[in-house]
């Protein structure tokens, strides 16, 4: 068998926030630096081609070099560079989208149509409209040779999507997927509703979570449940018997954790100042659960028997894995299937953080590398 492509595989990295910087660090370090040729990096405004005429890019010096020598970001030029890489023009390149952009995922079909592979932690493309999702699927393997991976869109580096795909492709029957999918909401309810009890106020826990950097600058972005709805959409679309969700996450019934009394807060500053006004609402929920010998968790559920996909507050017995196994901002996902029943398959671990999310991205890069280098 002859080798289809020589090493290394050309890669362009777009997005240099916390996750993007961690991806950059991993790509520049052994063992990945021998497998991939990083030909360009870019943030939301500037890009620079690599290697540099003088010196080398590092995780500590990339920003001043980019600001001094970068050119205005131009996606068509980046795609042209990936399809016409001077050193190895026969190697399909990989486009890493580490942005939170809505615009870039909207052009994934065009990028894939050029034969450029995509790896991304950006949830937008696979959790938005079904039309965009189907357009992307039509442009990738097995319909074409082009590859698309997004393991880190759900659970950061945890092997959630790959496990679900393996279950389905080996003929198992998915009955229910249930889990704590948000690191932020995991931390908040692990602290607020403990097995041993406690009387800490919800507003205090949210403020601590914000101070620790677990929440977005406006905590309502986390408390809306939208992030969980996006992750459920991504999972649901891998299950042939799941509801279609034509508008993606917007089609998922989602319980917001912003109580009615705070719904009229016009700014994040006002919301944070008035946060304690919602304490009575959450205290009542916790007290009801405690009286039943349970704790409260914010969960996402895909119930194939009931035909439901939903994000909600759920109550769980104090000996349930969702009550006892979680620490800090852990994610935990339970797969109940024909094979894994009545004891479900459980995946648990850190579901947030730059390094583990970047690992999810770079492990996808390795999968593409292996596919490309074993083709005859």
Short mmCIF file of C-alpha atoms in Angstrom, two decimals:
data_model
loop_
_atom_site.label_atom_id
_atom_site.label_comp_id
_atom_site.label_asym_id
_atom_site.label_seq_id
_atom_site.Cartn_x
_atom_site.Cartn_y
_atom_site.Cartn_z
CA UNK A 1 0.00 0.00 0.00
CA UNK A 2 1.40 3.36 -0.98
CA UNK A 3 1.14 6.36 1.30
CA UNK A 4 -1.59 8.78 0.20
CA UNK A 5 -0.02 11.82 1.85
CA UNK A 6 3.37 12.56 3.34
CA UNK A 7 3.72 14.13 6.74
CA UNK A 8 3.08 16.68 8.09
CA UNK A 9 -0.49 17.80 7.37
CA UNK A 10 -1.01 21.57 6.85
CA UNK A 11 -3.19 23.29 9.44
CA UNK A 12 -4.61 26.81 9.85
CA UNK A 13 -5.80 27.91 13.31
CA UNK A 14 -8.48 30.61 13.49
CA UNK A 15 -9.34 31.92 16.96
CA UNK A 16 -6.71 32.60 19.61
CA UNK A 17 -8.71 33.01 22.81
CA UNK A 18 -8.18 30.72 25.79
CA UNK A 19 -8.92 27.51 23.88
CA UNK A 20 -7.16 28.68 20.73
CA UNK A 21 -4.01 29.54 22.65
CA UNK A 22 -4.06 26.06 24.25
CA UNK A 23 -4.47 24.47 20.80
CA UNK A 24 -1.52 26.53 19.56
CA UNK A 25 0.59 25.38 22.50
CA UNK A 26 -0.23 21.71 21.85
CA UNK A 27 0.42 22.01 18.10
CA UNK A 28 3.83 23.57 18.69
CA UNK A 29 4.90 20.89 21.19
CA UNK A 30 5.90 17.22 20.85
CA UNK A 31 4.48 14.93 19.66
CA UNK A 32 2.05 16.98 17.55
CA UNK A 33 4.63 19.32 16.05
CA UNK A 34 5.99 16.44 13.95
CA UNK A 35 2.56 15.53 12.58
CA UNK A 36 1.21 18.94 11.64
CA UNK A 37 2.54 21.90 9.71
CA UNK A 38 0.99 25.04 11.19
CA UNK A 39 0.87 27.36 8.18
CA UNK A 40 -1.25 30.19 9.58
CA UNK A 41 -2.72 31.57 12.80
CA UNK A 42 -5.38 34.24 13.14
CA UNK A 43 -7.48 36.05 15.69
CA UNK A 44 -10.70 37.93 14.92
CA UNK A 45 -8.84 40.76 13.18
CA UNK A 46 -5.39 39.68 12.01
CA UNK A 47 -3.65 36.66 10.49
CA UNK A 48 -0.04 35.73 9.84
CA UNK A 49 1.44 33.02 7.65
CA UNK A 50 4.03 30.62 9.02
CA UNK A 51 6.88 29.89 9.24
CA UNK A 52 8.14 33.37 9.98
CA UNK A 53 11.06 34.73 7.91
CA UNK A 54 12.95 35.22 11.16
CA UNK A 55 12.36 33.45 14.45
CA UNK A 56 9.57 31.18 15.59
CA UNK A 57 6.04 31.56 16.91
CA UNK A 58 5.53 30.43 20.52
CA UNK A 59 2.50 30.55 22.84
CA UNK A 60 4.17 33.44 24.67
CA UNK A 61 5.20 35.62 21.71
CA UNK A 62 2.47 35.08 19.10
CA UNK A 63 0.35 38.09 20.07
CA UNK A 64 2.93 40.89 19.69
CA UNK A 65 4.18 39.28 16.45
CA UNK A 66 0.62 39.03 15.14
CA UNK A 67 -0.12 42.64 16.09
CA UNK A 68 3.09 43.91 14.49
CA UNK A 69 3.23 41.81 11.32
CA UNK A 70 -0.28 40.42 10.84
CA UNK A 71 -2.47 41.20 7.86
CA UNK A 72 -6.22 41.89 8.05
CA UNK A 73 -8.16 38.65 8.46
CA UNK A 74 -9.32 37.38 5.06
CA UNK A 75 -10.97 33.96 5.11
CA UNK A 76 -10.80 33.38 1.30
CA UNK A 77 -7.02 33.92 1.40
CA UNK A 78 -6.70 31.41 4.24
CA UNK A 79 -8.70 28.82 2.31
CA UNK A 80 -6.56 29.44 -0.76
CA UNK A 81 -3.45 28.87 1.34
CA UNK A 82 -4.83 25.55 2.62
CA UNK A 83 -5.71 24.33 -0.88
CA UNK A 84 -2.46 25.52 -2.45
CA UNK A 85 0.09 24.88 0.27
CA UNK A 86 3.44 25.49 -1.40
CA UNK A 87 5.32 22.63 0.22
CA UNK A 88 2.72 19.87 -0.09
CA UNK A 89 0.04 20.94 -2.56
CA UNK A 90 -1.37 17.40 -2.73
CA UNK A 91 -2.18 17.27 1.02
CA UNK A 92 -5.73 18.18 2.07
CA UNK A 93 -5.41 20.90 4.70
CA UNK A 94 -7.26 21.23 8.01
CA UNK A 95 -9.15 24.38 9.04
CA UNK A 96 -9.44 24.74 12.84
CA UNK A 97 -12.26 27.08 13.85
CA UNK A 98 -11.67 27.96 17.49
CA UNK A 99 -13.83 31.08 17.34
CA UNK A 100 -17.26 31.66 18.84
CA UNK A 101 -18.33 33.15 15.52
CA UNK A 102 -21.70 32.66 13.85
CA UNK A 103 -20.37 33.72 10.46
CA UNK A 104 -17.56 31.18 10.01
CA UNK A 105 -19.75 28.10 10.70
CA UNK A 106 -22.23 29.40 8.12
CA UNK A 107 -19.58 28.93 5.41
CA UNK A 108 -18.47 25.44 6.51
CA UNK A 109 -20.28 23.89 3.50
CA UNK A 110 -18.21 26.03 1.12
CA UNK A 111 -14.98 25.24 3.00
CA UNK A 112 -15.71 21.51 2.99
CA UNK A 113 -16.71 21.73 -0.67
CA UNK A 114 -13.16 22.88 -1.43
CA UNK A 115 -11.84 19.61 0.03
CA UNK A 116 -10.61 21.28 3.23
CA UNK A 117 -11.14 19.26 6.41
CA UNK A 118 -12.57 21.02 9.49
CA UNK A 119 -12.03 20.51 13.23
CA UNK A 120 -13.88 22.78 15.63
CA UNK A 121 -14.99 23.30 19.24
CA UNK A 122 -17.55 25.85 17.92
CA UNK A 123 -21.07 24.50 18.54
CA UNK A 124 -22.86 26.85 16.17
CA UNK A 125 -22.71 24.77 12.99
CA UNK A 126 -24.10 21.53 14.37
CA UNK A 127 -26.62 23.01 16.81
CA UNK A 128 -28.31 25.61 14.61
CA UNK A 129 -30.73 25.10 11.73
CA UNK A 130 -31.25 21.62 10.32
CA UNK A 131 -30.68 23.01 6.83
CA UNK A 132 -27.12 24.07 7.69
CA UNK A 133 -26.47 20.78 9.45
CA UNK A 134 -27.68 18.75 6.45
CA UNK A 135 -25.66 20.91 4.08
CA UNK A 136 -22.52 20.16 6.10
CA UNK A 137 -23.30 16.43 6.20
CA UNK A 138 -23.66 16.33 2.41
CA UNK A 139 -20.12 17.66 2.03
CA UNK A 140 -18.32 15.19 4.32
CA UNK A 141 -17.49 11.49 4.65
CA UNK A 142 -19.10 9.13 3.73
CA UNK A 143 -20.60 11.35 1.01
CA UNK A 144 -17.18 12.76 0.11
CA UNK A 145 -13.57 12.19 1.19
CA UNK A 146 -13.57 15.37 3.28
CA UNK A 147 -13.63 15.04 7.07
CA UNK A 148 -15.37 17.04 9.81
CA UNK A 149 -14.84 16.52 13.56
CA UNK A 150 -16.25 18.38 16.57
CA UNK A 151 -15.68 16.10 19.57
CA UNK A 152 -14.98 19.07 21.82
CA UNK A 153 -18.36 20.71 21.13
CA UNK A 154 -19.84 18.49 23.88
CA UNK A 155 -17.90 17.82 27.07
CA UNK A 156 -14.61 19.43 26.00
CA UNK A 157 -12.10 16.55 25.83
CA UNK A 158 -14.44 13.83 27.13
CA UNK A 159 -15.14 11.09 24.55
CA UNK A 160 -18.88 11.72 24.39
CA UNK A 161 -19.62 12.10 20.68
CA UNK A 162 -17.21 9.33 19.70
CA UNK A 163 -18.80 6.98 22.24
CA UNK A 164 -22.30 7.74 20.97
CA UNK A 165 -21.18 7.16 17.38
CA UNK A 166 -19.59 3.84 18.35
CA UNK A 167 -22.77 2.69 20.10
CA UNK A 168 -24.90 3.53 17.07
CA UNK A 169 -22.51 2.21 14.42
CA UNK A 170 -22.20 -1.14 16.21
CA UNK A 171 -25.96 -1.58 16.21
CA UNK A 172 -26.88 -0.64 19.77
CA UNK A 173 -30.26 0.97 20.41
CA UNK A 174 -30.15 4.31 22.21
CA UNK A 175 -32.96 4.63 24.74
CA UNK A 176 -31.99 7.64 26.82
CA UNK A 177 -29.16 10.14 27.14
CA UNK A 178 -29.12 12.18 30.32
CA UNK A 179 -26.48 14.34 31.88
CA UNK A 180 -25.05 17.43 33.48
CA UNK A 181 -23.60 19.09 30.40
CA UNK A 182 -22.66 22.53 31.70
CA UNK A 183 -19.52 22.95 33.79
CA UNK A 184 -20.88 26.25 35.06
CA UNK A 185 -24.26 24.86 36.14
CA UNK A 186 -22.58 21.74 37.50
CA UNK A 187 -20.49 23.87 39.85
CA UNK A 188 -23.42 26.05 40.88
CA UNK A 189 -25.72 23.18 41.83
CA UNK A 190 -22.96 21.01 43.32
CA UNK A 191 -22.40 23.89 45.73
CA UNK A 192 -26.01 24.95 46.17
CA UNK A 193 -27.74 21.59 46.58
CA UNK A 194 -25.41 19.23 48.44
CA UNK A 195 -26.09 15.69 49.59
CA UNK A 196 -25.30 16.74 53.17
CA UNK A 197 -27.56 19.79 52.90
CA UNK A 198 -26.72 23.42 53.56
CA UNK A 199 -28.30 26.86 53.50
CA UNK A 200 -26.02 28.85 51.19
CA UNK A 201 -27.93 31.34 49.07
CA UNK A 202 -28.18 30.85 45.29
CA UNK A 203 -27.02 34.42 44.66
CA UNK A 204 -23.87 33.80 46.71
CA UNK A 205 -22.98 30.68 44.74
CA UNK A 206 -23.49 32.46 41.39
CA UNK A 207 -21.25 35.34 42.50
CA UNK A 208 -18.53 32.91 43.63
CA UNK A 209 -18.79 31.05 40.32
CA UNK A 210 -18.40 34.34 38.46
CA UNK A 211 -15.39 35.33 40.59
CA UNK A 212 -13.78 31.96 39.86
CA UNK A 213 -14.24 32.53 36.13
CA UNK A 214 -16.74 29.68 35.71
CA UNK A 215 -19.45 31.91 34.23
CA UNK A 216 -19.64 34.23 31.26
CA UNK A 217 -19.24 37.95 32.09
CA UNK A 218 -23.05 38.05 32.14
CA UNK A 219 -24.09 34.94 34.15
CA UNK A 220 -27.48 34.97 32.42
CA UNK A 221 -25.74 33.57 29.33
CA UNK A 222 -25.10 30.40 31.36
CA UNK A 223 -28.32 30.43 33.37
CA UNK A 224 -30.44 30.63 30.20
CA UNK A 225 -29.69 26.96 29.49
CA UNK A 226 -28.87 27.72 25.83
CA UNK A 227 -25.43 26.09 26.01
CA UNK A 228 -26.99 22.85 27.26
CA UNK A 229 -29.65 23.03 24.53
CA UNK A 230 -26.93 23.32 21.88
CA UNK A 231 -25.13 20.26 23.25
CA UNK A 232 -28.36 18.24 23.31
CA UNK A 233 -29.01 19.23 19.70
CA UNK A 234 -25.58 18.00 18.64
CA UNK A 235 -26.10 14.65 20.39
CA UNK A 236 -29.67 14.26 19.20
CA UNK A 237 -28.69 14.68 15.56
CA UNK A 238 -26.40 11.68 15.80
CA UNK A 239 -29.32 9.44 16.84
CA UNK A 240 -31.45 8.42 13.83
CA UNK A 241 -34.62 7.99 15.93
CA UNK A 242 -34.37 11.35 17.76
CA UNK A 243 -36.73 14.29 17.12
CA UNK A 244 -35.59 16.37 14.09
CA UNK A 245 -35.18 19.78 15.86
CA UNK A 246 -35.55 21.87 12.68
CA UNK A 247 -34.34 25.08 14.36
CA UNK A 248 -31.64 23.34 16.34
CA UNK A 249 -31.21 24.46 19.95
CA UNK A 250 -34.14 26.85 19.54
CA UNK A 251 -36.40 23.80 19.07
CA UNK A 252 -35.37 22.35 22.46
CA UNK A 253 -37.69 23.14 25.42
CA UNK A 254 -35.30 24.87 27.84
CA UNK A 255 -35.92 25.92 31.42
CA UNK A 256 -34.22 29.22 32.17
CA UNK A 257 -32.67 29.76 35.58
CA UNK A 258 -33.36 33.47 35.46
CA UNK A 259 -36.49 33.73 37.67
CA UNK A 260 -39.43 35.92 36.65
CA UNK A 261 -38.61 38.46 39.34
CA UNK A 262 -35.29 39.18 37.54
CA UNK A 263 -36.52 38.94 33.96
CA UNK A 264 -36.77 42.71 33.67
CA UNK A 265 -33.12 43.38 34.58
CA UNK A 266 -31.88 45.36 31.57
CA UNK A 267 -28.12 45.03 32.12
CA UNK A 268 -25.78 42.48 33.62
CA UNK A 269 -24.84 45.05 36.28
CA UNK A 270 -28.46 45.44 37.30
CA UNK A 271 -28.95 41.67 37.26
CA UNK A 272 -25.94 41.10 39.54
CA UNK A 273 -27.04 43.86 41.91
CA UNK A 274 -30.53 42.33 42.20
CA UNK A 275 -29.43 38.68 42.17
CA UNK A 276 -30.57 38.07 45.75
CA UNK A 277 -34.18 38.77 44.69
CA UNK A 278 -34.24 35.29 43.16
CA UNK A 279 -33.02 33.48 46.29
CA UNK A 280 -36.49 32.66 47.58
CA UNK A 281 -37.42 30.97 44.27
CA UNK A 282 -34.39 28.66 44.35
CA UNK A 283 -34.62 28.04 48.08
CA UNK A 284 -38.13 26.66 47.63
CA UNK A 285 -36.92 24.27 44.89
CA UNK A 286 -34.03 23.05 47.06
CA UNK A 287 -36.24 22.61 50.11
CA UNK A 288 -38.76 20.55 48.12
CA UNK A 289 -36.00 18.28 46.85
CA UNK A 290 -34.47 17.90 50.32
CA UNK A 291 -37.85 16.88 51.75
CA UNK A 292 -37.92 14.07 49.17
CA UNK A 293 -34.35 12.98 50.00
CA UNK A 294 -33.05 14.43 46.76
CA UNK A 295 -30.74 17.09 45.32
CA UNK A 296 -31.28 19.50 42.44
CA UNK A 297 -29.26 19.37 39.20
CA UNK A 298 -29.61 21.15 35.86
CA UNK A 299 -29.74 18.41 33.26
CA UNK A 300 -30.20 17.76 29.58
CA UNK A 301 -32.33 14.77 28.61
CA UNK A 302 -32.87 12.96 25.30
CA UNK A 303 -35.59 10.36 25.90
CA UNK A 304 -36.09 8.30 22.76
CA UNK A 305 -39.00 6.29 24.17
CA UNK A 306 -40.91 9.48 24.98
CA UNK A 307 -39.63 11.35 21.92
CA UNK A 308 -38.46 14.24 24.11
CA UNK A 309 -35.39 16.48 24.13
CA UNK A 310 -35.33 18.99 27.00
CA UNK A 311 -33.20 21.04 29.39
CA UNK A 312 -34.54 21.36 32.91
CA UNK A 313 -33.99 21.32 36.63
CA UNK A 314 -34.23 17.75 37.84
CA UNK A 315 -34.37 16.16 41.29
CA UNK A 316 -32.18 13.11 41.97
CA UNK A 317 -31.88 10.75 44.98
CA UNK A 318 -28.88 11.46 47.19
CA UNK A 319 -27.29 8.13 46.18
CA UNK A 320 -27.64 8.84 42.43
CA UNK A 321 -24.42 9.37 40.44
CA UNK A 322 -25.52 12.92 39.55
CA UNK A 323 -25.68 13.65 43.29
CA UNK A 324 -22.56 11.87 44.54
CA UNK A 325 -20.03 11.67 41.71
CA UNK A 326 -19.74 15.30 40.64
CA UNK A 327 -17.03 17.61 41.92
CA UNK A 328 -16.40 21.20 40.93
CA UNK A 329 -17.35 21.82 37.31
CA UNK A 330 -17.43 18.17 36.19
CA UNK A 331 -19.70 16.93 33.43
CA UNK A 332 -21.41 13.55 33.69
CA UNK A 333 -23.32 11.85 30.88
CA UNK A 334 -25.36 8.67 31.12
CA UNK A 335 -26.18 6.49 28.09
CA UNK A 336 -29.00 3.99 28.59
CA UNK A 337 -29.12 1.59 25.64
CA UNK A 338 -30.34 -1.87 24.79
CA UNK A 339 -26.90 -3.21 25.75
CA UNK A 340 -26.24 -0.82 28.65
CA UNK A 341 -29.44 -1.42 30.62
CA UNK A 342 -30.46 -1.29 33.41
CA UNK A 343 -26.98 -0.04 34.35
CA UNK A 344 -26.10 2.81 31.98
CA UNK A 345 -22.75 3.66 30.47
CA UNK A 346 -21.44 6.74 32.30
CA UNK A 347 -18.76 9.19 31.20
CA UNK A 348 -17.55 11.72 33.74
CA UNK A 349 -14.78 14.26 34.05
CA UNK A 350 -13.78 17.84 33.48
CA UNK A 351 -16.10 19.27 30.85
CA UNK A 352 -14.66 22.77 30.74
CA UNK A 353 -11.28 24.45 30.56
CA UNK A 354 -8.91 25.48 27.82
CA UNK A 355 -6.43 22.60 28.03
CA UNK A 356 -8.98 19.77 28.01
CA UNK A 357 -11.05 21.43 25.28
CA UNK A 358 -7.90 21.87 23.20
CA UNK A 359 -7.12 18.19 23.74
CA UNK A 360 -10.51 17.35 22.25
CA UNK A 361 -9.55 19.41 19.20
CA UNK A 362 -6.05 18.01 18.79
CA UNK A 363 -7.28 14.43 19.23
CA UNK A 364 -9.63 15.10 16.30
CA UNK A 365 -6.66 16.37 14.32
CA UNK A 366 -4.90 13.07 14.97
CA UNK A 367 -7.93 11.13 13.71
CA UNK A 368 -7.86 13.10 10.45
CA UNK A 369 -4.09 12.69 10.18
CA UNK A 370 -4.42 8.92 10.53
CA UNK A 371 -7.20 8.79 7.92
CA UNK A 372 -5.19 10.84 5.45
CA UNK A 373 -1.94 8.93 5.91
CA UNK A 374 -3.51 5.47 5.55
CA UNK A 375 -5.45 6.12 2.36
CA UNK A 376 -4.22 4.23 -0.64
#
